[in-house]
Short mmCIF file of C-alpha atoms in Angstrom, two decimals:
data_model
loop_
_atom_site.label_atom_id
_atom_site.label_comp_id
_atom_site.label_asym_id
_atom_site.label_seq_id
_atom_site.Cartn_x
_atom_site.Cartn_y
_atom_site.Cartn_z
CA MET N 984 37.83 -93.22 -15.41
CA PRO N 985 36.05 -94.30 -18.31
CA SER N 986 32.51 -95.84 -18.09
CA SER N 987 29.33 -96.58 -19.50
CA LEU N 988 27.13 -93.76 -21.38
CA PRO N 989 24.96 -92.06 -19.05
CA THR N 990 21.17 -92.81 -19.10
CA GLN N 991 19.79 -88.96 -18.06
CA GLN N 992 18.36 -87.25 -21.26
CA SER N 993 18.94 -83.83 -20.28
CA SER N 994 21.98 -81.78 -19.09
CA ARG N 995 21.98 -80.98 -15.51
CA PHE N 996 24.01 -77.42 -15.96
CA GLN N 997 22.50 -75.04 -18.47
CA GLY N 998 21.08 -71.62 -18.91
CA THR N 999 22.43 -68.46 -17.93
CA ILE N 1000 25.91 -68.80 -15.73
CA PRO N 1001 28.06 -65.84 -15.47
CA PRO N 1002 31.47 -65.62 -15.27
CA ILE N 1003 31.60 -63.07 -12.54
CA VAL N 1004 34.21 -60.75 -11.82
CA THR N 1005 36.29 -60.77 -8.67
CA PRO N 1006 35.39 -57.68 -6.51
CA LEU N 1007 39.01 -56.38 -5.06
CA ALA N 1008 39.52 -54.23 -1.94
CA ASP N 1009 43.20 -54.28 -2.48
CA ASP N 1010 45.76 -56.05 -4.18
CA ASP N 1011 45.38 -59.57 -2.31
CA ARG N 1012 41.92 -59.00 -0.63
CA LEU N 1013 38.39 -59.16 -1.21
CA ASP N 1014 35.90 -56.39 -1.56
CA ASP N 1015 33.70 -58.35 0.85
CA ALA N 1016 30.77 -56.36 0.56
CA GLY N 1017 31.11 -55.93 -3.23
CA CYS N 1018 31.13 -59.56 -3.40
CA GLU N 1019 27.92 -60.12 -1.46
CA ARG N 1020 26.05 -57.36 -3.69
CA LEU N 1021 27.64 -58.72 -6.78
CA LEU N 1022 26.10 -62.03 -5.90
CA GLU N 1023 22.73 -60.90 -4.81
CA HIS N 1024 22.25 -58.86 -7.91
CA LEU N 1025 22.89 -61.82 -10.11
CA ILE N 1026 20.74 -64.11 -8.55
CA GLU N 1027 17.91 -61.63 -7.96
CA GLY N 1028 18.52 -61.50 -11.98
CA GLY N 1029 17.39 -64.94 -12.30
CA VAL N 1030 20.68 -66.50 -13.53
CA ASP N 1031 21.07 -70.67 -13.62
CA GLY N 1032 24.26 -70.52 -11.80
CA ILE N 1033 27.63 -68.78 -10.85
CA PHE N 1034 30.98 -69.64 -12.41
CA LEU N 1035 33.73 -68.05 -10.30
CA LEU N 1036 37.49 -67.51 -11.26
CA GLY N 1037 37.26 -68.10 -14.97
CA SER N 1038 38.98 -65.63 -17.43
CA SER N 1039 36.63 -62.88 -16.54
CA GLY N 1040 37.51 -63.33 -12.57
CA GLU N 1041 41.20 -62.60 -13.51
CA ILE N 1042 42.33 -66.35 -12.03
CA VAL N 1043 45.91 -66.22 -13.25
CA SER N 1044 46.35 -62.65 -11.44
CA LEU N 1045 45.19 -63.94 -7.95
CA SER N 1046 46.94 -65.56 -5.28
CA GLN N 1047 45.95 -68.96 -4.57
CA GLN N 1048 44.98 -67.95 -0.91
CA LEU N 1049 42.72 -65.25 -2.24
CA ARG N 1050 41.01 -67.51 -4.59
CA ALA N 1051 40.22 -69.87 -2.01
CA ASP N 1052 38.55 -67.17 0.11
CA PHE N 1053 36.74 -66.11 -2.75
CA VAL N 1054 35.10 -69.58 -3.26
CA ARG N 1055 34.53 -70.26 0.39
CA LYS N 1056 32.71 -66.61 0.70
CA ALA N 1057 31.02 -67.21 -2.48
CA CYS N 1058 29.51 -70.61 -1.84
CA ARG N 1059 28.40 -69.35 1.71
CA ILE N 1060 26.64 -66.34 0.37
CA ILE N 1061 25.04 -68.60 -2.57
CA ASN N 1062 24.25 -71.03 0.05
CA GLN N 1063 22.71 -73.51 -2.95
CA ARG N 1064 20.34 -71.30 -4.59
CA VAL N 1065 22.22 -71.77 -7.46
CA PRO N 1066 24.94 -74.03 -8.58
CA VAL N 1067 28.46 -73.29 -8.00
CA PHE N 1068 30.94 -73.50 -10.94
CA VAL N 1069 34.67 -73.04 -9.89
CA GLY N 1070 37.66 -72.34 -12.31
CA ILE N 1071 40.75 -74.69 -10.98
CA THR N 1072 43.34 -74.42 -13.77
CA ASP N 1073 46.80 -74.01 -13.05
CA ASN N 1074 49.86 -75.51 -15.20
CA SER N 1075 50.76 -77.65 -12.18
CA VAL N 1076 48.56 -80.95 -12.25
CA VAL N 1077 49.06 -80.83 -8.32
CA GLU N 1078 47.93 -77.69 -7.79
CA THR N 1079 45.01 -78.04 -10.20
CA LYS N 1080 44.25 -81.31 -8.12
CA ARG N 1081 44.70 -79.32 -4.86
CA PHE N 1082 42.32 -76.26 -5.92
CA ALA N 1083 39.72 -78.84 -7.16
CA GLN N 1084 39.67 -80.03 -3.33
CA VAL N 1085 39.38 -76.44 -2.06
CA ALA N 1086 36.63 -76.01 -4.25
CA SER N 1087 34.80 -79.37 -3.23
CA ASP N 1088 35.15 -78.41 0.31
CA ALA N 1089 33.61 -75.03 0.15
CA GLY N 1090 30.60 -76.80 -1.70
CA ALA N 1091 30.69 -76.08 -4.95
CA ASP N 1092 28.92 -78.17 -7.47
CA ALA N 1093 31.17 -78.54 -10.35
CA VAL N 1094 34.66 -77.63 -11.51
CA VAL N 1095 36.07 -75.62 -14.79
CA LEU N 1096 39.50 -76.61 -16.35
CA THR N 1097 40.80 -75.09 -19.13
CA THR N 1098 44.00 -75.97 -21.24
CA PRO N 1099 47.57 -75.28 -19.73
CA PHE N 1100 49.39 -72.69 -20.96
CA TYR N 1101 52.92 -71.41 -21.49
CA TYR N 1102 54.71 -74.70 -22.53
CA PRO N 1103 53.41 -76.09 -25.50
CA ILE N 1104 51.67 -79.52 -25.06
CA ASP N 1105 50.27 -81.87 -27.84
CA GLN N 1106 46.42 -83.41 -27.56
CA SER N 1107 47.51 -86.67 -26.24
CA GLU N 1108 49.14 -84.84 -23.17
CA LEU N 1109 46.13 -82.75 -23.20
CA LYS N 1110 44.18 -85.71 -22.36
CA THR N 1111 46.94 -86.65 -19.97
CA PHE N 1112 46.11 -83.66 -18.29
CA VAL N 1113 42.51 -83.67 -17.86
CA GLN N 1114 42.81 -87.49 -16.82
CA SER N 1115 45.07 -86.73 -14.00
CA VAL N 1116 43.17 -83.84 -12.72
CA LEU N 1117 39.81 -86.18 -12.60
CA GLN N 1118 42.00 -88.57 -10.57
CA GLY N 1119 41.88 -85.37 -7.84
CA THR N 1120 38.30 -84.92 -7.40
CA ASP N 1121 34.65 -86.31 -7.65
CA LEU N 1122 33.18 -83.31 -8.62
CA PRO N 1123 31.56 -82.87 -12.01
CA LEU N 1124 33.88 -81.19 -14.79
CA LEU N 1125 33.62 -79.01 -17.50
CA LEU N 1126 36.09 -78.37 -20.15
CA TYR N 1127 36.95 -74.79 -21.18
CA ASN N 1128 37.99 -73.81 -24.61
CA MET N 1129 39.80 -70.54 -24.40
CA PRO N 1130 42.07 -70.52 -27.63
CA ALA N 1131 42.78 -66.72 -27.41
CA MET N 1132 44.36 -66.95 -23.75
CA THR N 1133 45.85 -70.35 -23.60
CA LYS N 1134 47.09 -70.64 -27.35
CA LEU N 1135 45.46 -74.25 -27.27
CA TRP N 1136 42.35 -75.67 -28.43
CA PHE N 1137 40.36 -78.71 -27.13
CA GLU N 1138 40.54 -80.07 -30.49
CA ALA N 1139 36.96 -81.79 -31.06
CA GLU N 1140 38.36 -85.25 -31.62
CA THR N 1141 39.78 -84.71 -28.06
CA VAL N 1142 36.54 -83.75 -26.81
CA ALA N 1143 34.82 -86.44 -28.40
CA GLU N 1144 37.37 -89.21 -26.29
CA LEU N 1145 36.85 -87.13 -23.30
CA ALA N 1146 33.22 -87.39 -23.46
CA GLN N 1147 33.50 -91.23 -22.89
CA MET N 1148 34.18 -90.40 -19.15
CA ASP N 1149 31.11 -89.70 -17.20
CA GLN N 1150 32.42 -87.40 -14.61
CA ILE N 1151 33.10 -84.64 -17.63
CA VAL N 1152 29.69 -83.33 -18.04
CA GLY N 1153 30.20 -80.57 -20.91
CA ILE N 1154 32.37 -77.64 -22.05
CA LYS N 1155 32.42 -73.91 -22.47
CA ASP N 1156 33.84 -72.77 -25.44
CA SER N 1157 35.15 -69.00 -26.00
CA SER N 1158 36.81 -69.61 -29.46
CA GLN N 1159 34.08 -67.63 -31.42
CA ASP N 1160 33.91 -70.22 -34.08
CA LEU N 1161 30.54 -71.52 -34.87
CA ASP N 1162 31.55 -74.34 -37.04
CA TYR N 1163 33.48 -75.69 -34.18
CA PHE N 1164 30.70 -75.20 -31.67
CA ARG N 1165 28.17 -77.20 -34.03
CA GLN N 1166 31.04 -80.06 -33.84
CA LEU N 1167 30.81 -79.91 -30.10
CA THR N 1168 27.06 -80.45 -29.88
CA SER N 1169 26.95 -83.19 -32.12
CA LEU N 1170 28.11 -85.16 -29.04
CA LYS N 1171 24.47 -84.92 -27.96
CA SER N 1172 24.25 -88.14 -29.64
CA VAL N 1173 26.44 -89.72 -27.43
CA ARG N 1174 26.31 -87.67 -24.16
CA PRO N 1175 22.54 -86.24 -24.31
CA ASP N 1176 23.01 -84.95 -20.59
CA TRP N 1177 26.17 -83.01 -21.66
CA THR N 1178 26.18 -79.10 -21.34
CA PHE N 1179 27.46 -76.97 -24.02
CA LEU N 1180 27.75 -73.20 -23.08
CA ILE N 1181 28.94 -70.44 -25.19
CA GLY N 1182 31.32 -67.53 -24.05
CA HIS N 1183 30.82 -64.64 -26.16
CA GLU N 1184 27.28 -63.13 -25.85
CA THR N 1185 27.02 -61.83 -29.43
CA LEU N 1186 26.83 -65.54 -30.55
CA LEU N 1187 24.06 -66.76 -27.83
CA ALA N 1188 20.89 -67.04 -29.49
CA GLU N 1189 22.53 -68.64 -32.64
CA SER N 1190 24.62 -71.04 -30.40
CA LEU N 1191 21.08 -72.16 -28.90
CA ARG N 1192 20.07 -72.75 -32.30
CA VAL N 1193 22.48 -74.98 -32.95
CA GLY N 1194 22.44 -77.00 -30.04
CA GLY N 1195 23.60 -75.14 -27.08
CA THR N 1196 22.47 -75.07 -23.73
CA GLY N 1197 23.52 -72.10 -22.17
CA GLY N 1198 25.59 -69.25 -21.94
CA VAL N 1199 28.60 -67.68 -19.74
CA ASN N 1200 28.53 -64.34 -20.73
CA LEU N 1201 30.54 -61.38 -19.44
CA GLY N 1202 27.59 -58.73 -19.97
CA THR N 1203 25.45 -61.00 -17.49
CA ASN N 1204 27.38 -59.20 -14.69
CA LEU N 1205 25.90 -56.16 -15.54
CA PHE N 1206 22.27 -56.91 -16.56
CA PRO N 1207 21.36 -60.48 -15.38
CA SER N 1208 17.92 -60.59 -16.32
CA LEU N 1209 18.60 -59.80 -19.75
CA PHE N 1210 20.28 -62.83 -20.08
CA SER N 1211 18.38 -64.84 -18.26
CA SER N 1212 14.96 -63.60 -19.96
CA LEU N 1213 16.47 -64.91 -23.28
CA MET N 1214 16.99 -68.31 -21.90
CA GLN N 1215 13.38 -68.20 -20.66
CA ALA N 1216 12.28 -67.51 -24.13
CA HIS N 1217 14.33 -70.25 -25.41
CA ARG N 1218 12.92 -72.73 -23.10
CA ALA N 1219 9.84 -71.69 -24.13
CA ASN N 1220 10.65 -71.95 -28.05
CA ASP N 1221 9.71 -68.36 -28.70
CA ASP N 1222 12.13 -67.45 -31.42
CA ALA N 1223 10.72 -64.12 -31.65
CA ALA N 1224 11.74 -63.16 -28.19
CA VAL N 1225 15.03 -64.61 -28.39
CA GLN N 1226 16.09 -62.75 -31.32
CA GLY N 1227 14.20 -59.62 -29.75
CA LEU N 1228 16.58 -60.32 -26.43
CA GLN N 1229 19.69 -60.69 -28.57
CA THR N 1230 19.39 -57.66 -29.96
CA LYS N 1231 19.03 -55.92 -26.54
CA ILE N 1232 22.11 -58.21 -25.45
CA ASP N 1233 24.11 -56.65 -28.74
CA SER N 1234 23.05 -53.21 -27.87
CA LEU N 1235 25.77 -53.49 -25.06
CA ALA N 1236 28.43 -53.45 -27.53
CA PRO N 1237 29.00 -49.10 -26.63
CA ILE N 1238 30.27 -50.59 -23.36
CA TYR N 1239 33.10 -52.69 -24.69
CA LYS N 1240 33.95 -50.26 -27.45
CA ILE N 1241 35.05 -47.84 -24.50
CA ALA N 1242 37.65 -50.33 -23.38
CA ASN N 1243 41.08 -50.43 -24.73
CA SER N 1244 41.09 -52.86 -27.87
CA SER N 1245 45.09 -53.28 -28.30
CA SER N 1246 44.93 -56.09 -26.09
CA PRO N 1247 42.11 -59.08 -25.76
CA LEU N 1248 39.64 -59.47 -22.57
CA LEU N 1249 41.37 -58.03 -20.10
CA PRO N 1250 40.41 -54.23 -20.61
CA LEU N 1251 36.84 -55.82 -21.21
CA ILE N 1252 36.82 -56.94 -17.65
CA GLY N 1253 38.43 -53.50 -16.37
CA ILE N 1254 35.22 -51.53 -18.29
CA THR N 1255 32.89 -54.45 -16.73
CA LYS N 1256 34.48 -53.65 -13.21
CA THR N 1257 33.96 -50.04 -13.49
CA ALA N 1258 30.45 -50.37 -14.78
CA LEU N 1259 29.72 -52.22 -11.72
CA SER N 1260 31.12 -49.46 -9.66
CA ILE N 1261 28.88 -47.01 -11.48
CA MET N 1262 26.03 -49.16 -10.61
CA GLY N 1263 26.95 -49.26 -7.02
CA ILE N 1264 27.71 -52.98 -6.76
CA CYS N 1265 31.66 -53.23 -6.46
CA ASN N 1266 34.62 -51.01 -6.90
CA ASP N 1267 36.73 -51.37 -10.16
CA ARG N 1268 40.20 -52.38 -8.74
CA LEU N 1269 41.86 -54.69 -10.97
CA ALA N 1270 44.57 -57.22 -9.62
CA PRO N 1271 48.02 -56.07 -10.27
CA PRO N 1272 49.84 -55.04 -12.49
CA HIS N 1273 46.69 -53.91 -14.27
CA HIS N 1274 45.22 -50.51 -14.33
CA PRO N 1275 41.74 -49.76 -13.91
CA CYS N 1276 39.83 -47.39 -16.41
CA THR N 1277 40.61 -43.70 -16.86
CA PRO N 1278 38.55 -40.95 -15.76
CA GLU N 1279 37.98 -40.24 -19.17
CA GLN N 1280 36.70 -43.83 -19.77
CA ARG N 1281 34.55 -43.49 -16.84
CA GLN N 1282 32.91 -40.55 -17.64
CA GLN N 1283 31.82 -42.05 -21.21
CA LEU N 1284 30.68 -45.21 -19.38
CA THR N 1285 28.57 -43.28 -17.07
CA ALA N 1286 26.53 -42.05 -19.85
CA VAL N 1287 26.25 -45.10 -21.70
CA ILE N 1288 25.03 -46.89 -18.75
CA GLU N 1289 22.11 -44.42 -18.02
CA ARG N 1290 21.30 -44.48 -21.34
CA LEU N 1291 21.21 -48.75 -21.58
CA LYS N 1292 18.90 -48.24 -18.04
CA THR N 1293 16.59 -46.40 -20.09
CA THR N 1294 16.37 -48.45 -23.24
CA LEU N 1295 16.55 -51.83 -21.55
CA GLY N 1296 14.16 -51.03 -18.88
CA ALA N 1297 16.82 -52.25 -16.28
#
C-alpha cells in the first residue's frame, strides 16, 4: 500500500521498549501472577512501551493459543498506559495475518515482523512477504532485522523501498552492525516519522548518537529504570549522563556471562528468567524442550544480582 510521504516530523514510537520474557506456569500455560508482576515492574520503571513475543519472548516455541492468551492478558493489564507491540511472524503468511488480527482485537498498538526462516528467500520474496502481511492488518508495522536467528537480513535497499509505505513505521535492528544501523537511520531524510530501535544494549548509547530513537533491550526486564533514565538523559541532550548510564548498563555483563555461550540468545533468555525469579517477579520455566539454569548457575546469579542491586542502587 504505497502512499505519499508522511508530514509528521518525529517518530510516534520511541524510547525504552523492553522485549519481555513470557512467564510460564507449565509447558502451555501462562504464569498469570508473574505476567502481572513483570508488567507492573516495567511500567513502574518508566518504560515507553512493551514488546510482546519477540525473540526474548520465545515466540517460536509457544503454541498459537498461548501466544494469543499472552497478548490478550498483557493488553488488559497494561490498559493503554504504554503502547503495546506484538511480534506476529510465522513462516505462513496466512498465520501471520491471522495473528496480526488477534493483536489488533486485543488492543495492541503495533505489530512487529521479522523475516521468515527455514526456506531461503530472496529480497524480492521478502518484500512480497511484508506486503502480503500488510494486507491483513491496519495496525502500524515495525520491521525486525534478526539475522542471527532467521539467517536472512532486511537489506538496507529493501528497507528503503519498504519505507515508501506509510503503514511501516520503523525498524528494530539486532544485527550488532552499527554501519548497517547508520544506513537505516539515513532514511530519516525521507521518513522523519520512523523509529529506529537497537536490540543490543551495549550499543544503546552509540545507536542514539547515530540517529537511533530507542532500544529494545533484554536487560530492561531486570532494571527498567536504568534504561529509561538513559533515554531521559538523551532527550535532555546530557551526553555525560548518557555515557555514565551506558557504563552501568554494561555492568550487567556478568549476568550474561553465567549463561552457556555455546548457542546464541536462548541461554541469555534463560538467565534473564532466572534473574527475574530471584527478584521474585516470575518463575524461570522455559518453553520445551529448553532447560532452565542449573542450580550452580542460579547460585552464581544470586550473588551477581545482589551485588548489582547495591552498585546500581536498584
